[in-house]
Tab-separated table of C-alpha atoms in Angstrom:
chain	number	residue	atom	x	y	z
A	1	UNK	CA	62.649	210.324	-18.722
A	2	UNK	CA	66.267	209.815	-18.912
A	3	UNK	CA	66.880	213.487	-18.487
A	4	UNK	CA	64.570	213.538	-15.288
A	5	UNK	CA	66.586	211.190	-13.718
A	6	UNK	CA	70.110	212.425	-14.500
A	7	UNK	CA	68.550	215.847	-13.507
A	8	UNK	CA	67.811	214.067	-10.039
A	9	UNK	CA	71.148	212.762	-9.447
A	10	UNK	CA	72.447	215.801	-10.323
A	11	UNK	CA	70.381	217.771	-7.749
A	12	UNK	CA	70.862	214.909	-5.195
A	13	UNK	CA	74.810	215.443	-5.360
A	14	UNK	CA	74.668	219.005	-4.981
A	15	UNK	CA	72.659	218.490	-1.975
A	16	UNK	CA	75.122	216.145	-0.434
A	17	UNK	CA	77.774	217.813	-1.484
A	18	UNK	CA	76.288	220.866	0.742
A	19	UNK	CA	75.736	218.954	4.255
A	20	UNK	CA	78.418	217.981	6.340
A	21	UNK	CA	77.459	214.840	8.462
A	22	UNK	CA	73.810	215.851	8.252
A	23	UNK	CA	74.300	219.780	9.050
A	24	UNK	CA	74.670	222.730	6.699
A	25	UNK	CA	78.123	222.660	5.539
A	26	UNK	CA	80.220	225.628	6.362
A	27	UNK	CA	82.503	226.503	3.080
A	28	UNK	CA	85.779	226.512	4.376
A	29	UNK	CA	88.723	224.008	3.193
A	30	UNK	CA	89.907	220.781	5.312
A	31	UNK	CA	91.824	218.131	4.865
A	32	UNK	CA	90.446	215.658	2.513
A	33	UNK	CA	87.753	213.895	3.805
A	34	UNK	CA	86.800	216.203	6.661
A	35	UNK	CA	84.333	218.906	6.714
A	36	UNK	CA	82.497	221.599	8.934
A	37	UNK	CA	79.173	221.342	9.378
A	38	UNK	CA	76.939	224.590	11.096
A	39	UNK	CA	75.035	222.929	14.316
A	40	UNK	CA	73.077	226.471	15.550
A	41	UNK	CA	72.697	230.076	13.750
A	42	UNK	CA	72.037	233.156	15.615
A	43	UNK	CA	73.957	232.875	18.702
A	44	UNK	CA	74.961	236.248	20.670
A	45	UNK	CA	78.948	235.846	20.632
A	46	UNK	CA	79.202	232.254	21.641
A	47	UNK	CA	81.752	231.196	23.839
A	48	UNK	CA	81.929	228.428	25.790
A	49	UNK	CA	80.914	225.364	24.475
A	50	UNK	CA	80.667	221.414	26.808
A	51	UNK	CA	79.659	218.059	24.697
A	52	UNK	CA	77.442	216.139	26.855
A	53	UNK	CA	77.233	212.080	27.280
A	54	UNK	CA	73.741	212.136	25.808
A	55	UNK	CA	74.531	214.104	22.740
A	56	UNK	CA	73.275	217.412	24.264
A	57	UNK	CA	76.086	220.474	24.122
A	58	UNK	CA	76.039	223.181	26.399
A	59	UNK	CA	77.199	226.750	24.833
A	60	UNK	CA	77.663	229.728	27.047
A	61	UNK	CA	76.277	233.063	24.857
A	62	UNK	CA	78.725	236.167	26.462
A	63	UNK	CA	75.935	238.271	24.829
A	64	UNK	CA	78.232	241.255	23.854
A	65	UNK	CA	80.296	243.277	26.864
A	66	UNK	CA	78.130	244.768	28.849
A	67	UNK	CA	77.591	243.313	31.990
A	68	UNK	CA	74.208	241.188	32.540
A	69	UNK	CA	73.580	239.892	28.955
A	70	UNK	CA	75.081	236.349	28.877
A	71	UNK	CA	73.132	233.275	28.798
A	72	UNK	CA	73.409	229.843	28.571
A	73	UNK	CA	71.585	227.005	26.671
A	74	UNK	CA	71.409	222.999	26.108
A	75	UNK	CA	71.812	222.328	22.399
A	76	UNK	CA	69.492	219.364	21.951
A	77	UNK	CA	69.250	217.080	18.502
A	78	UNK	CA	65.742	216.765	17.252
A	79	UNK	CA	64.534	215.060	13.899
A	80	UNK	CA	68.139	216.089	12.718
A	81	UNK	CA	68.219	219.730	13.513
A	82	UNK	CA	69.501	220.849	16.968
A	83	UNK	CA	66.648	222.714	19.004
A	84	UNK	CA	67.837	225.470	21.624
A	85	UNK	CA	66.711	225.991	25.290
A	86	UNK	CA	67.773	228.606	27.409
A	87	UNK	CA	68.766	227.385	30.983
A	88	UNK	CA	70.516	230.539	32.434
A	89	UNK	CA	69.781	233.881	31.586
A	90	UNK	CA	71.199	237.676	32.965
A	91	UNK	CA	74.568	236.147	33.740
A	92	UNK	CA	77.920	238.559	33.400
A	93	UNK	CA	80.135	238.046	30.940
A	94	UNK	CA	80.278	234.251	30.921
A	95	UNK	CA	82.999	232.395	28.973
A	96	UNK	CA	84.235	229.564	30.466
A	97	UNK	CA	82.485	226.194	30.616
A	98	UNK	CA	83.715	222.586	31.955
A	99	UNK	CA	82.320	219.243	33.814
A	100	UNK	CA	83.401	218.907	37.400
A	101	UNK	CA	84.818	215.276	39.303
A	102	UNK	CA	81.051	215.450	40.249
A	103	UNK	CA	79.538	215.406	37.213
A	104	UNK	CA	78.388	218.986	38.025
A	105	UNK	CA	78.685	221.803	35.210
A	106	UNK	CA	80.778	224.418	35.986
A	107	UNK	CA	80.731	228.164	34.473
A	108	UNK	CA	83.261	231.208	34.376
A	109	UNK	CA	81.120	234.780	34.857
A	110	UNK	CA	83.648	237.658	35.094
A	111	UNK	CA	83.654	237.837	38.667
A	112	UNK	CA	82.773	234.080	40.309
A	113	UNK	CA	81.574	230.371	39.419
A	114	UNK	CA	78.851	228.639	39.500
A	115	UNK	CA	78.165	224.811	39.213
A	116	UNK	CA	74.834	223.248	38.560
A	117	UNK	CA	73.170	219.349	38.126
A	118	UNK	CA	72.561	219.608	34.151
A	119	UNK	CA	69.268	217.735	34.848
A	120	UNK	CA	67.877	219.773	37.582
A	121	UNK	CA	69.178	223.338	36.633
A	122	UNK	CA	70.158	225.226	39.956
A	123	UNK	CA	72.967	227.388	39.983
A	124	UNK	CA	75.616	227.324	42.949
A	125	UNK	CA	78.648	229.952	43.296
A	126	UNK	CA	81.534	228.330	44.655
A	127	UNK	CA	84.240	230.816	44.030
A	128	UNK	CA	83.621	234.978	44.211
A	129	UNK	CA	84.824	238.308	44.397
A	130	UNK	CA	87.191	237.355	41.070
A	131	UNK	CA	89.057	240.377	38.951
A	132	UNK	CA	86.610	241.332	36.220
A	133	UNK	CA	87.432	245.001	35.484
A	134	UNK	CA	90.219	246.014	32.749
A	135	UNK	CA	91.148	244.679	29.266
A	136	UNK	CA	90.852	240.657	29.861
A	137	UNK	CA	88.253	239.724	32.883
A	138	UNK	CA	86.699	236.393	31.273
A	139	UNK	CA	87.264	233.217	32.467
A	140	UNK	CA	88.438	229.965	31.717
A	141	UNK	CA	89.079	226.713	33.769
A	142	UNK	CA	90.025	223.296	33.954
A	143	UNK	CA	90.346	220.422	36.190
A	144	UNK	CA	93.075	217.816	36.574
A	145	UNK	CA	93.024	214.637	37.270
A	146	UNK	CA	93.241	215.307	41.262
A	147	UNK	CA	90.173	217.751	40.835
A	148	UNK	CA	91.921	220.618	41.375
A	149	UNK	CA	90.993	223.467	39.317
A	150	UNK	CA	92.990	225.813	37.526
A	151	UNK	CA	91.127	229.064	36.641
A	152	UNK	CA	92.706	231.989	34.411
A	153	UNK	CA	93.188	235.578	36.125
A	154	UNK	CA	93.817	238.018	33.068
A	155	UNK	CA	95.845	241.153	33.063
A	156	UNK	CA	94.026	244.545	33.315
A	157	UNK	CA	95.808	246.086	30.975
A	158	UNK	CA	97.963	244.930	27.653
A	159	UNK	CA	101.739	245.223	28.778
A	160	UNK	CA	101.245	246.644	32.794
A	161	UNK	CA	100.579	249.879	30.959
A	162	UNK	CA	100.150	251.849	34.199
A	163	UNK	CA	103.690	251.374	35.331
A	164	UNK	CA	105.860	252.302	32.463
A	165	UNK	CA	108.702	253.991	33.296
A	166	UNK	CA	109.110	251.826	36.608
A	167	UNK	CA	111.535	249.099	37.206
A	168	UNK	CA	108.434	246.222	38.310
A	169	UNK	CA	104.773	246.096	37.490
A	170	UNK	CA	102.493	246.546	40.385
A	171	UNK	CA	99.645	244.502	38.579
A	172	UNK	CA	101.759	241.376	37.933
A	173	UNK	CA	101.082	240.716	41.480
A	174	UNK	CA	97.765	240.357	41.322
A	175	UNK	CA	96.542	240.085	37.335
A	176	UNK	CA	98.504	237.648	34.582
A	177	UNK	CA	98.082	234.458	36.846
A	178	UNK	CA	96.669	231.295	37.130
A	179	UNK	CA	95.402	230.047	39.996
A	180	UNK	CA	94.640	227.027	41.300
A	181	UNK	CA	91.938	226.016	43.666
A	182	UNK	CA	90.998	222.749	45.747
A	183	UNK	CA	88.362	221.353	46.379
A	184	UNK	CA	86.595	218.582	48.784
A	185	UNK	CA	85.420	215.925	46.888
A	186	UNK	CA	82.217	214.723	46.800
A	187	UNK	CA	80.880	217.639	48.477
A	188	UNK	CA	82.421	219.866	45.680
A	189	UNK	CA	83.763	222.905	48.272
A	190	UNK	CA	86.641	224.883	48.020
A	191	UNK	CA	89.101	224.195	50.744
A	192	UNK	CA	92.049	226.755	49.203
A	193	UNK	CA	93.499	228.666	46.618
A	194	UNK	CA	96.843	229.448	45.541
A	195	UNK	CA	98.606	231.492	42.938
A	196	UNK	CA	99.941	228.550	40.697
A	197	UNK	CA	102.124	230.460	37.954
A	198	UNK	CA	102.374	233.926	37.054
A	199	UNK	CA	103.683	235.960	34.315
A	200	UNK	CA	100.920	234.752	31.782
A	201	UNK	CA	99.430	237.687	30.055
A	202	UNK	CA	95.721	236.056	29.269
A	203	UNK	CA	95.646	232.202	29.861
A	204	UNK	CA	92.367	231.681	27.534
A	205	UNK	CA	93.190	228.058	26.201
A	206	UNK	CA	94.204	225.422	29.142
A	207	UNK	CA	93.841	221.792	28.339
A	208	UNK	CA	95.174	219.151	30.764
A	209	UNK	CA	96.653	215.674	29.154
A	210	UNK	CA	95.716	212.457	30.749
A	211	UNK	CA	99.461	212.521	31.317
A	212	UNK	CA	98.933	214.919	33.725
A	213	UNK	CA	100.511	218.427	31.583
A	214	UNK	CA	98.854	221.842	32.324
A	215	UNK	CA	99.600	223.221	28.708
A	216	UNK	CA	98.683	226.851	28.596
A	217	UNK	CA	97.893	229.031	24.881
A	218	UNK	CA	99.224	232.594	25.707
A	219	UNK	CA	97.912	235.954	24.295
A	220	UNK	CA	100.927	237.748	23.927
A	221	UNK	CA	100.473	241.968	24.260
A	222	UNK	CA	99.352	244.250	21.367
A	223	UNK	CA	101.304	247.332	19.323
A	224	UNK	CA	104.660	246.435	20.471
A	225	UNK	CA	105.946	248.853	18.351
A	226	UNK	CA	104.601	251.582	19.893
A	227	UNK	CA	107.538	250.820	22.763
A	228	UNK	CA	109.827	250.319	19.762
A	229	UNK	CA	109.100	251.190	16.760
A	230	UNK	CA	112.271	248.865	15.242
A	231	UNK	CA	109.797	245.735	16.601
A	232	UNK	CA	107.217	244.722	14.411
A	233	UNK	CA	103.859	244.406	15.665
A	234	UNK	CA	102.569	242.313	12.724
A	235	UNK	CA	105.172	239.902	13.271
A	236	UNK	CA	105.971	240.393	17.299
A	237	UNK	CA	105.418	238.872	19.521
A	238	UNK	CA	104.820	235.776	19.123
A	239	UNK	CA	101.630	233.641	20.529
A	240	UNK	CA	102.697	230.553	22.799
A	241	UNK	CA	101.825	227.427	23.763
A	242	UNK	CA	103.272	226.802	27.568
A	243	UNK	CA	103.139	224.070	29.854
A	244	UNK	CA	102.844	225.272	33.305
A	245	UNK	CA	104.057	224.417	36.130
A	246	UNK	CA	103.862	225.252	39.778
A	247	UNK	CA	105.646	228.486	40.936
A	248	UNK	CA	107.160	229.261	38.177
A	249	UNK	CA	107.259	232.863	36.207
A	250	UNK	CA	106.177	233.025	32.262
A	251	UNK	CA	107.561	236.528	31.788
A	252	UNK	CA	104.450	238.907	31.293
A	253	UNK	CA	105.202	242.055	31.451
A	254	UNK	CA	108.737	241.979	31.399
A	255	UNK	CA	109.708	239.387	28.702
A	256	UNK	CA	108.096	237.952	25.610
A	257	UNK	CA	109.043	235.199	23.148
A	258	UNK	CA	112.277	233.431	24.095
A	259	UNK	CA	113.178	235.740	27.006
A	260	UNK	CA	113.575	238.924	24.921
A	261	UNK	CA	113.029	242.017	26.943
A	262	UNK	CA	109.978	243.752	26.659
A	263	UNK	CA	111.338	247.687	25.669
A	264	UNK	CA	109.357	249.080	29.012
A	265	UNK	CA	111.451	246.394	30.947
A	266	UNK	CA	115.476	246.475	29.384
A	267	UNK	CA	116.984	245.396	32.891
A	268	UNK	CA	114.696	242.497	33.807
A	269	UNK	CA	116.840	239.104	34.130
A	270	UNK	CA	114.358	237.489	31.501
A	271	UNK	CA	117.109	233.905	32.327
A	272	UNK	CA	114.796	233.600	35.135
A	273	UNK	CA	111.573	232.976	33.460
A	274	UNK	CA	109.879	230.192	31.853
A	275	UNK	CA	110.380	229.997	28.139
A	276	UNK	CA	107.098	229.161	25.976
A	277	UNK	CA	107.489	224.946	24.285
A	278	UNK	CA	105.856	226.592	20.913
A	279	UNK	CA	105.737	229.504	19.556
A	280	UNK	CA	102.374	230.485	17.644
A	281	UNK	CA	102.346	232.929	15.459
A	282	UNK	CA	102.119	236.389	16.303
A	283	UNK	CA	98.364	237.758	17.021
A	284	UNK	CA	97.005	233.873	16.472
A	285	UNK	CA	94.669	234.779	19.519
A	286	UNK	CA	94.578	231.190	20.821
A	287	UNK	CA	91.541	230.998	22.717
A	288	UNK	CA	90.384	227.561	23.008
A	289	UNK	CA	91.985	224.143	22.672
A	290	UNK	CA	91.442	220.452	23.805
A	291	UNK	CA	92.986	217.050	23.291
A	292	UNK	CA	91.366	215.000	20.952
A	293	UNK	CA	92.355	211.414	22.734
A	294	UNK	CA	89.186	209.818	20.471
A	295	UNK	CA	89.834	211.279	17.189
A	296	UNK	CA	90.148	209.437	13.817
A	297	UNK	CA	93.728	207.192	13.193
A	298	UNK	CA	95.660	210.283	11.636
A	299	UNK	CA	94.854	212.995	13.933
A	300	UNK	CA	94.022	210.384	17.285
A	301	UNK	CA	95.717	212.250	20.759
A	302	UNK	CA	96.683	215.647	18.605
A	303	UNK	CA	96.247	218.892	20.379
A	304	UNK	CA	93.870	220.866	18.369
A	305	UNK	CA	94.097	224.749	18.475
A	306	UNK	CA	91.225	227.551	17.453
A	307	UNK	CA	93.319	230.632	16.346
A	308	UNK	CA	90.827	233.324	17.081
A	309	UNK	CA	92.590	236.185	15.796
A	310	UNK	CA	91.509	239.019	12.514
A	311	UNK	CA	94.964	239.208	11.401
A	312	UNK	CA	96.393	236.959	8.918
A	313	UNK	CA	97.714	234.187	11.516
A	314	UNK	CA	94.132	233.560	12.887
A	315	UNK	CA	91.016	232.503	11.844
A	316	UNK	CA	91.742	229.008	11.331
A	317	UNK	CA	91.593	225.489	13.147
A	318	UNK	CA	95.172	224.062	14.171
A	319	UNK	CA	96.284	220.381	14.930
A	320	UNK	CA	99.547	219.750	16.757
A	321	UNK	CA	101.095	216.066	16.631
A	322	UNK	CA	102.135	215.719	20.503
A	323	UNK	CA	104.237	212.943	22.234
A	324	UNK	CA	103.346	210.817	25.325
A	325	UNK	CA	103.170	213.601	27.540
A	326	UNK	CA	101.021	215.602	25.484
A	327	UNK	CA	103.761	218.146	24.749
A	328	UNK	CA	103.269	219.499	21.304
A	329	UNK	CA	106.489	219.519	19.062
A	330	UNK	CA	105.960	217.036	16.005
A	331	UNK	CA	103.776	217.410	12.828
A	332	UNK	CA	101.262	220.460	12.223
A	333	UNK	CA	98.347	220.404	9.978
A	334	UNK	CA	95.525	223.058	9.566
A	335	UNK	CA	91.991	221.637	9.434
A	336	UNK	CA	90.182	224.830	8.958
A	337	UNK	CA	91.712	227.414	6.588
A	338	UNK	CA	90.464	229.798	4.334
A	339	UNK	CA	88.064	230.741	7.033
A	340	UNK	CA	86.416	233.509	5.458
A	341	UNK	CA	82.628	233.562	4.867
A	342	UNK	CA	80.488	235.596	2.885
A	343	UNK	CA	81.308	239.633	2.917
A	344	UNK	CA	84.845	238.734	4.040
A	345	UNK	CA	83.627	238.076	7.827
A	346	UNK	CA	86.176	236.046	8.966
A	347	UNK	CA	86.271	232.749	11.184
A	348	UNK	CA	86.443	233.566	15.014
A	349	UNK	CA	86.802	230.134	16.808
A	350	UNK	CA	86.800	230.259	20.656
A	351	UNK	CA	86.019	227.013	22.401
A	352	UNK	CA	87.096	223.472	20.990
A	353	UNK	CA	86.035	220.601	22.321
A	354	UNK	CA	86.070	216.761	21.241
A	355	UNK	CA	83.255	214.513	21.697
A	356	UNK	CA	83.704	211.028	20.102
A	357	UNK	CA	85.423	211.788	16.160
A	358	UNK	CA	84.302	215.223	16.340
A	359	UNK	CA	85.496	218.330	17.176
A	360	UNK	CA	82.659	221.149	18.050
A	361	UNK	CA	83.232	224.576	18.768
A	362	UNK	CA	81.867	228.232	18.750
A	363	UNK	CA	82.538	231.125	16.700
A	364	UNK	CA	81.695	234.315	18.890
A	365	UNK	CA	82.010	236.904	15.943
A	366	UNK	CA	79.611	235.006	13.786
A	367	UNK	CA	77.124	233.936	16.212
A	368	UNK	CA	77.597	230.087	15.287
A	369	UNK	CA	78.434	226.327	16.496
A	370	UNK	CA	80.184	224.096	14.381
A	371	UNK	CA	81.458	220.637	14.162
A	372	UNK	CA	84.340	219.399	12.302
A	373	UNK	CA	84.707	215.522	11.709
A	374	UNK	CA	84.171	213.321	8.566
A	375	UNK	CA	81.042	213.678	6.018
């Protein structure tokens, strides 16, 4: 009898010891007393992902990059296991996700966005006729406090590789941006659109801080060495974190980390561009990030940070210690490392986004949503 019931602990530990807040727990190490727990299976290359204030999250599926064969679902928690339903189906290339001033969803296809009331599914375009042909066409957007929103335009190619040879890059006028757009509030219409910075390769992670800071995560260009081979691309260039502001130049194509030339570019005055508040390590891919204003004591108002990226700087979840202003600059601690999963797939975060003391967000290469928080 005695043996039965140590037998039963035993098993009961294991089991807890495998479930993270409820969920199957992903093996990866965190910081003690944190975990990752696996919310939904299956996905086609998740992207997007939007907590909602009944529990619900929203995850845009990209489906792959063909055209046509995104989707998006509510994630909805049943008898504690999340149940999917499709809402949108047939949709191009969707990535980005976020709520509106009007309590509207809105969602980034390659070319345009649509909005929609999240209990009456309808969709509405309110912007078209984006860029959505060459190497970086998805979208990703965020509104500030004034309900403007700011909505990435990615380069075409990796380092304005149709120009080389040339003293300026024809497709920095148009590609590398980010623009802004304003709206009429309630109605939710556009009433203009500006170019609000340029020289930003492939602005994938904004976040605004309830300070007000635009804080950008740049993709920095590929096979640098192929320019110049005495450049390391394993090393160069660095990632950044940027916080952007109005008019002003980031350096894409002509200058990367701390307003070092690129080699296609040698007489560019790099002195007059913006120069990135962090540098990331090279190839970290950050492609999501978010303030996490109600996390837990130790990590409450950090900047967390999914590094997407196959190389050894990515795959991994990133918190950055930021002060008032929500600038990034003090303590850094990795709460997901070791991301790699059965068959040496690696960890592919995209989106991350707080709700409450969690953290949830997608991982496109292994068709998954997670959470991270406490057991």
């Amino acid at each position: 009898m005695r043996s039965a019931v140590l037998g039963f602990f035993a098993l009961l530990t294991f089991s807890l010891a495998q479930t993270c807040a409820g969920l199957p727990k992903l093996p990866v190490a965190t910081p003690t007393g944190y975990c990752v727990g696996i919310v939904q299976r299956g996905l086609k290359m998740p992207r997007g992902i939007l907590p909602m204030g009944n529990g619900d999250l929203l995850v845009v599926e990209m489906g792959g990059w063909t055209p046509g064969k995104g989707s998006l679902s509510r994630l909805r928690k049943q008898n504690g296991k999340y149940v999917l339903q499709r809402i949108f189906t047939g949709l191009d290339r969707p990535n980005g996700i976020t709520l509106g001033p009007d309590q509207k969803v809105y969602v980034g296809e390659a070319s345009r966005v649509f909005r929609f009331d999240p209990t009456t599914p309808q969709k509405e375009y309110v912007i078209r006729d984006l860029p959505a042909t060459g190497r970086h066409p998805l979208k990703t957007m965020v509104f500030d406090r004034a309900g403007n929103l700011f909505l990435n335009i990615g380069s075409a190619s990796d380092n304005c590789d149709g120009d080389k040879g040339k003293a300026t890059c024809a497709e920095a006028a148009t590609r590398g941006q980010i623009r802004r757009y304003t709206f009429a509030w309630p109605a939710g219409k556009v009433t203009g659109q500006s170019v609000y910075a340029t020289g930003l390769r492939n602005s994938m992670a904004l976040a605004v801080h309830s300070s007000g800071t635009l804080l950008q995560g740049e993709n920095s260009r590929d096979a640098i060495n192929l320019a110049d081979p005495k450049i390391s691309d394993e090393t160069h260039p660095n990632d950044e974190l940027n916080i952007v502001l109005g008019g002003k130049n980031y350096g894409w194509p002509y200058c990367y980390e701390d307003g070092k030339n690129a080699p296609e570019f040698p007489k560019y005055d790099c002195s007059e561009t913006e120069k990135p508040t962090v540098l990331l390590p090279a190839h970290a891919a950050p492609l999501g990030m978010a303030y996490w204003s109600d996390g837990p004591g130790e990590y409450s108002g950090w900047l967390v940070v999914g590094y997407h990226g196959y190389r050894a700087s990515g795959h991994r979840l990133v918190a950055f210690q930021v002060n008032e202003k929500g600038i990034p600059g003090g303590q850094k601690v990795e709460l997901v490392k070791n991301w790699v999963l059965s068959g040496g797939r690696l960890g592919a975060p995209v989106d991350v986004r707080p709700m409450g003391d969690r953290i949830y967000l997608t991982d496109d290469h292994n068709g998954m949503v997670l959470a991270f928080g406490k057991p």
